[in-house]
Coordinates of C-alpha atoms in Angstrom, one line a residue:
M1 CA 120.6 177.9 -35.9
T2 CA 122.4 180.7 -37.7
R3 CA 123.0 180.2 -41.4
T4 CA 125.3 182.3 -43.6
L5 CA 126.0 182.0 -47.3
I6 CA 129.4 183.3 -48.6
R7 CA 129.0 183.9 -52.3
G8 CA 131.4 184.1 -55.2
A9 CA 134.7 183.7 -53.3
T10 CA 137.9 182.2 -54.2
L11 CA 138.0 179.2 -51.9
V12 CA 141.3 177.7 -50.8
T13 CA 139.9 174.7 -49.1
M14 CA 143.2 172.8 -48.3
E15 CA 141.4 169.7 -49.4
A16 CA 144.0 168.4 -51.8
E17 CA 143.1 166.8 -55.1
P18 CA 145.2 165.8 -58.1
G19 CA 146.9 168.8 -59.6
N20 CA 145.3 171.1 -57.0
P21 CA 147.2 170.6 -53.7
C22 CA 145.3 173.4 -51.9
G23 CA 141.8 172.6 -53.3
V24 CA 141.4 176.0 -54.9
T25 CA 138.0 176.6 -56.4
T26 CA 135.6 179.5 -57.0
G27 CA 132.0 179.3 -55.6
D28 CA 129.9 179.6 -52.5
L29 CA 130.2 178.2 -49.0
L30 CA 127.2 177.7 -46.7
I31 CA 127.5 177.9 -42.9
D32 CA 124.8 176.2 -40.9
G33 CA 125.2 176.6 -37.2
D34 CA 128.7 175.8 -36.2
R35 CA 129.5 173.7 -39.3
I36 CA 130.1 174.0 -43.0
A37 CA 127.0 172.7 -44.7
A38 CA 127.9 172.9 -48.4
I39 CA 130.5 174.1 -50.9
G40 CA 129.6 174.5 -54.5
K41 CA 128.7 176.7 -57.4
H42 CA 125.6 178.9 -57.1
L43 CA 124.3 177.2 -54.0
D44 CA 120.5 177.7 -53.5
A45 CA 120.0 178.3 -49.8
E46 CA 117.8 180.6 -47.6
A47 CA 120.4 182.4 -45.6
P48 CA 121.8 185.9 -45.3
A49 CA 124.4 186.2 -48.0
I50 CA 127.9 187.8 -48.0
D51 CA 129.0 189.0 -51.4
A52 CA 132.7 187.7 -51.4
E53 CA 133.7 188.4 -55.0
G54 CA 137.3 189.5 -54.8
F55 CA 137.9 187.8 -51.5
I56 CA 140.0 184.7 -50.8
V57 CA 138.5 182.3 -48.2
T58 CA 140.8 180.0 -46.3
P59 CA 140.6 177.8 -43.3
G60 CA 141.3 179.6 -40.1
F61 CA 144.9 179.6 -39.1
V62 CA 146.2 177.4 -36.3
N63 CA 148.9 179.0 -34.1
A64 CA 150.5 175.9 -32.7
H65 CA 152.6 177.4 -30.0
M66 CA 152.3 180.8 -28.1
H67 CA 152.9 181.9 -24.6
T68 CA 149.9 184.2 -24.6
W69 CA 150.5 185.3 -21.0
Q70 CA 153.3 187.6 -22.2
T71 CA 151.0 189.9 -24.3
A72 CA 151.4 192.9 -21.9
L73 CA 155.1 192.8 -22.4
R74 CA 155.2 193.3 -26.1
G75 CA 158.6 194.3 -27.4
V76 CA 160.4 193.8 -24.1
A77 CA 162.2 190.6 -25.2
A78 CA 162.9 191.7 -28.8
G79 CA 166.6 192.0 -28.1
W80 CA 167.1 189.0 -25.8
T81 CA 168.9 185.8 -26.5
L82 CA 167.5 182.6 -25.1
T83 CA 169.8 182.9 -22.1
E84 CA 168.6 186.4 -21.4
Y85 CA 165.0 185.3 -21.8
F86 CA 165.3 182.6 -19.2
R87 CA 166.9 184.9 -16.8
Q88 CA 164.8 188.1 -17.3
M89 CA 161.4 186.5 -18.1
H90 CA 161.1 183.3 -16.3
A91 CA 163.3 184.0 -13.2
G92 CA 162.3 187.7 -13.2
L93 CA 159.2 189.2 -14.7
A94 CA 157.1 186.0 -14.6
T95 CA 157.3 185.9 -10.9
R96 CA 155.4 189.2 -10.6
F97 CA 152.3 188.0 -12.4
T98 CA 149.0 188.0 -10.6
P99 CA 146.0 186.0 -12.0
E100 CA 144.6 189.3 -13.2
D101 CA 147.8 189.9 -15.3
I102 CA 147.4 186.4 -16.8
H103 CA 143.7 187.1 -17.6
I104 CA 144.1 190.4 -19.4
A105 CA 147.2 189.2 -21.4
T106 CA 145.4 186.0 -22.5
L107 CA 142.2 187.8 -23.4
V108 CA 143.9 190.5 -25.5
G109 CA 146.4 188.1 -26.9
A110 CA 143.5 185.8 -28.0
W111 CA 141.6 188.7 -29.5
N112 CA 144.7 189.7 -31.5
Q113 CA 145.0 186.2 -32.8
L114 CA 141.4 186.4 -34.1
D115 CA 142.1 189.9 -35.6
C116 CA 145.1 188.3 -37.4
G117 CA 143.1 185.4 -38.8
T118 CA 144.0 182.7 -36.3
T119 CA 141.0 180.7 -35.2
T120 CA 142.7 178.0 -33.2
L121 CA 145.3 179.0 -30.6
V122 CA 147.6 176.6 -28.7
D123 CA 148.1 178.6 -25.5
W124 CA 151.3 177.2 -24.0
C125 CA 150.7 178.6 -20.5
H126 CA 153.8 178.0 -18.3
N127 CA 153.3 180.8 -15.7
N128 CA 150.7 179.4 -13.5
P129 CA 152.0 179.0 -10.0
T130 CA 148.5 178.7 -8.5
P131 CA 145.1 177.3 -9.7
A132 CA 143.9 180.9 -9.9
H133 CA 146.4 181.7 -12.5
S134 CA 145.3 178.7 -14.7
D135 CA 141.7 179.6 -14.2
A136 CA 142.3 183.2 -15.2
A137 CA 143.8 182.0 -18.5
I138 CA 141.0 179.6 -19.2
D139 CA 138.4 182.2 -18.4
A140 CA 140.0 184.6 -20.9
L141 CA 140.2 182.0 -23.6
Q142 CA 136.5 181.1 -23.1
A143 CA 135.6 184.8 -23.1
S144 CA 137.6 185.6 -26.2
G145 CA 135.6 183.4 -28.6
I146 CA 138.7 181.7 -30.1
R147 CA 139.2 178.0 -30.4
A148 CA 141.9 177.1 -28.0
A149 CA 144.0 174.3 -26.6
F150 CA 145.1 175.3 -23.1
F151 CA 148.4 173.6 -22.5
H152 CA 148.9 173.6 -18.8
G153 CA 152.6 174.2 -17.8
S154 CA 154.5 175.2 -14.8
P155 CA 156.6 178.2 -13.8
K156 CA 160.4 178.3 -13.9
P157 CA 161.8 180.5 -11.2
D158 CA 165.3 180.4 -9.8
P159 CA 165.7 177.8 -7.1
K160 CA 165.1 178.7 -3.4
P161 CA 166.5 177.2 -0.3
G162 CA 164.4 174.3 1.0
V163 CA 162.2 174.2 -2.1
A164 CA 162.7 171.6 -4.9
P165 CA 163.7 173.3 -8.2
F166 CA 161.3 173.3 -11.1
W167 CA 163.2 170.6 -12.9
E168 CA 162.6 168.2 -10.0
T169 CA 158.9 168.9 -9.6
P170 CA 156.4 166.5 -11.3
H171 CA 153.5 167.9 -13.1
P172 CA 150.6 168.2 -10.7
R173 CA 148.1 165.4 -11.1
A174 CA 145.4 167.1 -9.0
E175 CA 145.5 170.2 -11.1
V176 CA 145.3 168.2 -14.3
E177 CA 142.3 166.4 -12.9
R178 CA 140.7 169.7 -11.9
I179 CA 141.1 171.4 -15.2
A180 CA 140.0 168.3 -17.2
H181 CA 136.9 168.2 -15.2
R182 CA 136.3 172.0 -15.7
L183 CA 136.7 171.7 -19.5
Q184 CA 134.7 168.6 -19.9
G185 CA 132.0 169.3 -22.5
D186 CA 133.6 172.6 -23.7
A187 CA 133.3 172.6 -27.5
R188 CA 136.0 175.3 -28.0
V189 CA 138.6 175.0 -25.3
S190 CA 140.5 171.7 -24.7
L191 CA 143.3 170.7 -22.4
G192 CA 146.9 169.6 -23.1
L193 CA 150.0 169.4 -21.0
A194 CA 153.0 171.7 -21.4
I195 CA 155.6 169.6 -19.7
L196 CA 159.3 170.0 -19.1
G197 CA 160.3 166.9 -21.1
P198 CA 163.6 165.2 -20.8
H199 CA 165.5 168.3 -21.9
Y200 CA 164.5 170.5 -18.9
S201 CA 163.8 167.9 -16.1
T202 CA 165.2 165.0 -14.2
M203 CA 164.5 161.5 -15.6
D204 CA 162.0 160.7 -12.8
V205 CA 160.0 163.8 -13.6
A206 CA 160.0 163.1 -17.3
L207 CA 158.8 159.5 -16.8
H208 CA 156.1 160.8 -14.5
D209 CA 154.9 163.5 -16.8
F210 CA 154.8 161.4 -20.0
A211 CA 152.9 158.7 -18.1
L212 CA 150.5 161.2 -16.8
A213 CA 149.7 162.6 -20.2
K214 CA 149.2 159.1 -21.6
E215 CA 146.9 158.1 -18.7
F216 CA 144.7 161.2 -19.3
G217 CA 144.8 160.8 -23.1
L218 CA 146.3 164.3 -23.5
I219 CA 148.9 165.8 -25.8
A220 CA 152.2 166.2 -24.0
S221 CA 154.1 169.2 -25.5
M222 CA 157.6 170.2 -24.5
H223 CA 160.4 172.5 -25.6
Q224 CA 163.5 170.6 -26.8
G225 CA 166.8 172.5 -27.1
G226 CA 168.4 175.5 -25.8
G227 CA 171.5 174.7 -23.8
A228 CA 172.6 171.4 -22.4
A229 CA 170.0 168.7 -21.6
R230 CA 169.4 167.9 -17.9
T231 CA 168.9 164.3 -18.9
P232 CA 171.0 163.5 -21.9
E233 CA 169.8 159.9 -22.1
G234 CA 166.2 160.9 -21.6
W235 CA 164.7 160.2 -25.0
E236 CA 166.2 156.7 -25.1
R237 CA 164.7 155.8 -21.7
L238 CA 161.3 157.2 -22.7
E239 CA 161.4 155.2 -25.9
A240 CA 162.3 152.1 -23.9
A241 CA 159.3 152.7 -21.6
G242 CA 156.9 152.9 -24.6
L243 CA 155.9 156.5 -23.8
L244 CA 156.4 158.0 -27.3
G245 CA 153.7 158.3 -30.0
P246 CA 151.3 160.6 -31.7
Q247 CA 150.3 162.3 -28.4
I248 CA 153.9 163.7 -28.0
N249 CA 154.6 167.2 -29.5
I250 CA 158.1 168.6 -29.6
V251 CA 158.5 172.3 -29.9
H252 CA 161.7 173.6 -31.7
G253 CA 163.8 170.4 -31.7
N254 CA 166.7 172.1 -33.3
N255 CA 169.4 170.0 -31.5
L256 CA 167.8 166.6 -32.1
T257 CA 170.0 164.2 -34.1
D258 CA 169.0 162.9 -37.5
A259 CA 168.6 159.4 -36.0
Q260 CA 166.3 160.7 -33.2
L261 CA 164.3 162.7 -35.6
A262 CA 163.8 159.8 -37.9
R263 CA 162.7 157.5 -35.0
F264 CA 160.3 160.2 -33.7
V265 CA 158.7 160.8 -37.1
A266 CA 158.3 157.0 -37.4
A267 CA 156.6 157.0 -34.0
G268 CA 154.0 159.5 -35.2
M269 CA 155.2 162.4 -33.0
S270 CA 154.4 166.0 -34.0
F271 CA 156.7 169.0 -34.3
S272 CA 155.9 172.7 -33.8
V273 CA 158.4 175.1 -35.3
T274 CA 158.6 178.8 -34.2
P275 CA 160.9 180.0 -37.0
E276 CA 161.2 183.7 -36.1
N277 CA 162.0 183.1 -32.5
E278 CA 164.4 180.2 -33.1
L279 CA 166.4 182.4 -35.5
T280 CA 166.3 185.4 -33.2
Q281 CA 167.0 183.9 -29.8
G282 CA 169.7 181.4 -30.8
H283 CA 168.0 178.0 -30.9
G284 CA 169.4 177.3 -34.3
F285 CA 167.9 176.8 -37.8
P286 CA 164.3 175.5 -37.9
I287 CA 164.0 171.8 -38.6
T288 CA 161.5 172.3 -41.4
G289 CA 163.7 170.8 -44.1
R290 CA 164.9 168.0 -41.9
L291 CA 161.3 167.0 -41.3
R292 CA 160.5 167.2 -45.0
A293 CA 163.3 164.9 -45.8
L294 CA 161.6 162.3 -43.7
G295 CA 158.2 162.8 -45.3
A296 CA 156.9 164.9 -42.4
A297 CA 155.9 168.6 -42.0
P298 CA 155.8 170.9 -39.0
S299 CA 153.0 173.0 -37.5
L300 CA 154.0 176.6 -36.9
G301 CA 153.7 178.9 -33.9
V302 CA 154.3 182.5 -33.0
D303 CA 156.0 181.7 -29.7
L304 CA 156.5 185.1 -28.0
E305 CA 154.6 188.4 -28.6
S306 CA 156.9 189.9 -26.0
G307 CA 159.4 190.0 -28.9
L308 CA 157.8 189.1 -32.2
S309 CA 154.8 189.5 -34.5
G310 CA 151.6 187.8 -33.7
E311 CA 150.7 187.2 -37.4
M312 CA 150.8 183.7 -38.8
F313 CA 151.3 185.2 -42.2
V314 CA 154.7 186.4 -40.9
T315 CA 155.5 183.1 -39.3
A316 CA 154.7 181.1 -42.5
R317 CA 156.7 183.5 -44.7
I318 CA 159.8 183.3 -42.5
A319 CA 159.6 179.5 -42.3
L320 CA 159.3 179.4 -46.1
G321 CA 162.1 181.9 -46.8
V322 CA 164.6 180.4 -44.4
Q323 CA 164.0 176.9 -45.7
R324 CA 164.4 178.1 -49.3
A325 CA 167.6 179.8 -48.3
L326 CA 169.0 176.6 -46.6
D327 CA 168.0 174.5 -49.7
H328 CA 169.7 176.9 -52.0
A329 CA 172.9 177.1 -49.9
A330 CA 173.1 173.3 -49.9
Y331 CA 172.5 173.1 -53.6
R332 CA 175.3 175.8 -54.2
R333 CA 177.7 173.9 -52.1
A334 CA 177.0 170.7 -54.0
H335 CA 176.7 172.0 -57.5
D336 CA 178.3 175.5 -57.5
G337 CA 175.2 177.0 -59.0
I338 CA 171.6 178.0 -58.5
A339 CA 168.9 175.3 -58.4
A340 CA 166.4 175.4 -61.3
Q341 CA 163.4 175.4 -58.9
H342 CA 162.4 175.5 -55.3
D343 CA 161.8 172.3 -53.4
V344 CA 159.4 174.0 -51.0
S345 CA 156.2 175.8 -52.1
C346 CA 153.8 178.4 -50.9
A347 CA 151.2 175.6 -50.8
D348 CA 153.5 173.8 -48.3
A349 CA 153.7 177.0 -46.1
L350 CA 150.0 177.4 -46.1
A351 CA 149.6 173.8 -45.0
W352 CA 151.9 174.4 -42.1
I353 CA 149.5 177.0 -40.6
T354 CA 146.3 175.1 -41.4
V355 CA 146.4 171.4 -42.0
E356 CA 149.5 170.6 -40.0
G357 CA 148.3 172.6 -37.0
A358 CA 145.0 170.6 -37.0
R359 CA 147.0 167.4 -37.3
M360 CA 149.2 168.3 -34.4
L361 CA 146.1 168.8 -32.2
G362 CA 144.4 165.6 -33.4
M363 CA 141.6 167.8 -34.8
S364 CA 142.0 167.0 -38.6
D365 CA 138.4 165.8 -38.6
R366 CA 137.2 169.2 -37.3
I367 CA 139.5 172.0 -38.4
G368 CA 142.4 172.8 -40.8
S369 CA 140.5 172.6 -44.1
L370 CA 137.1 173.7 -45.5
A371 CA 134.8 170.8 -46.2
P372 CA 131.1 169.9 -45.4
G373 CA 130.7 168.7 -41.9
K374 CA 133.8 170.4 -40.5
Q375 CA 133.7 173.3 -38.1
A376 CA 133.1 176.7 -39.8
D377 CA 136.4 178.1 -38.9
L378 CA 137.4 180.3 -41.7
V379 CA 139.0 183.6 -42.8
M380 CA 137.9 186.0 -45.5
I381 CA 140.8 187.8 -47.0
D382 CA 140.2 191.0 -48.9
A383 CA 142.3 190.6 -52.0
R384 CA 140.9 193.7 -53.7
R385 CA 143.3 195.9 -51.6
M386 CA 146.3 197.3 -53.4
N387 CA 148.9 195.2 -51.6
M388 CA 147.4 191.9 -53.0
F389 CA 145.8 193.1 -56.3
P390 CA 145.8 191.7 -58.9
V391 CA 145.7 188.0 -57.8
H392 CA 147.1 185.5 -60.2
D393 CA 147.7 182.6 -57.8
P394 CA 145.6 182.8 -54.6
V395 CA 147.8 180.5 -52.5
S396 CA 151.0 182.6 -53.3
A397 CA 149.0 185.8 -52.6
V398 CA 147.9 184.6 -49.2
V399 CA 151.3 183.4 -48.1
M400 CA 153.5 186.2 -49.7
Q401 CA 151.4 189.3 -49.9
A402 CA 148.6 189.2 -47.3
S403 CA 148.8 191.0 -44.0
L404 CA 146.5 192.0 -41.0
A405 CA 145.1 194.8 -43.3
N406 CA 143.5 192.1 -45.5
I407 CA 141.8 190.1 -42.8
D408 CA 138.2 191.2 -43.4
S409 CA 136.2 188.5 -41.5
V410 CA 136.9 185.7 -39.2
F411 CA 134.4 182.9 -38.2
V412 CA 134.9 180.4 -35.4
G413 CA 132.4 177.6 -35.2
G414 CA 130.1 179.6 -37.5
V415 CA 130.2 182.7 -35.2
A416 CA 131.6 185.9 -36.7
R417 CA 134.4 187.2 -34.6
K418 CA 135.5 189.8 -37.0
R419 CA 133.5 191.5 -39.8
N420 CA 134.2 194.1 -42.4
G421 CA 137.7 194.6 -40.9
Q422 CA 136.4 195.2 -37.4
L423 CA 137.1 192.8 -34.5
L424 CA 133.8 192.0 -32.7
A425 CA 135.1 192.3 -29.1
D426 CA 133.0 193.9 -26.4
G427 CA 135.0 196.2 -24.0
L428 CA 138.1 196.3 -26.2
P429 CA 139.1 199.9 -25.3
S430 CA 138.8 199.2 -21.6
A431 CA 140.7 195.9 -22.0
L432 CA 143.6 197.7 -23.8
A433 CA 143.9 200.2 -20.9
T434 CA 144.0 197.4 -18.5
L435 CA 146.6 195.6 -20.5
R436 CA 148.9 198.7 -20.6
A437 CA 148.5 199.1 -16.8
S438 CA 149.4 195.5 -16.3
G439 CA 152.6 195.9 -18.5
E440 CA 153.7 199.0 -16.8
R441 CA 153.3 197.5 -13.3
L442 CA 155.2 194.3 -14.3
L443 CA 158.1 196.4 -15.7
Q444 CA 158.5 198.6 -12.6
R445 CA 162.1 198.4 -11.3
H446 CA 162.9 195.9 -14.1
T447 CA 165.9 196.8 -16.3
H448 CA 166.3 195.2 -19.7
K449 CA 168.4 195.7 -22.8

């Protein structure tokens, strides 16, 4: 088994201890096979060593929500509202995708996540009209080297005569069974369900899909918000049926009432916020502060590279900045002045893209922090570069100053996927050419603002 010793780094372990919420220490980290074997001062181990003085090592980031199939359409949706997105993406461009388009978008999208320091990607794939489309996405995730949760969804085209519309179509049991069998024993790629939820489906479909996820022991993730709900009483009926719990993940959630949010937090449900897209497309303000008031915290996701950055640094920074702005506005209204201090910290923001992402996936025992026995999913951040130097507070430096330029090395399960600033991806130039051709073909005859 491969062993690697990272020497002399500033380690942001995210293993909280009194007075040190992010577990910051200086020392060595030993990788043995796919796991972290030891963390300490001056470790004595026979292993190839990496001199990490001047580097900050953090857990790999968890991107809790991204539609990776849209990678070839970067920038196309940058000016769209949510209404335009539904019309032009789901009812338009999405219908043109072949399995080959899905594969190349997912492969390059996953590689870009690795390049940006993400080691775990929740690929919320809802453009898979055939099993071949799903297989193409899974093949790409497996080939990329990233840790991934493939959340199987369903397409959302305009209704056609004689065909049940998507909101009346239950999630396909046979396909769930097939993919679950295919991924059985895969150490890096797992399965979840990207369902319509009560907001975007009939009640019968919602009850079916929630029960299906519960039967298979899978996370059921769903968008909540964006226009009027198709089943306004849906959540109450799902609660009454006993179908809510830690396996339920709500994405966005901006229009949930305070009472609903409190009940859902009490039930152990998780929440994935995509702050940049929620602000851009018109979902509303992220629910980060509302969750914090209930003693909970969100995981964060990029959402759409067809319109936004793929960097989790950016996502965390926007989530933090917006919540601070909302908190200050509330304080000013109540006290006609500026608060003495922030209620939300850089440590909180870093937890949203590490610890909370792992919690959302039920993987806290494996990823999200650096500790002996956990998977060796980690990022080496070069803090010697001018944009971060000098570092006085490593947590603040990571959240507020770091960028793609600082991501020196990325390990997933002990395997180097990026080293010395270079992504280790065979065939990348050819893949980029294929991605460009895919995007150009998909956009033929398509007009957009």
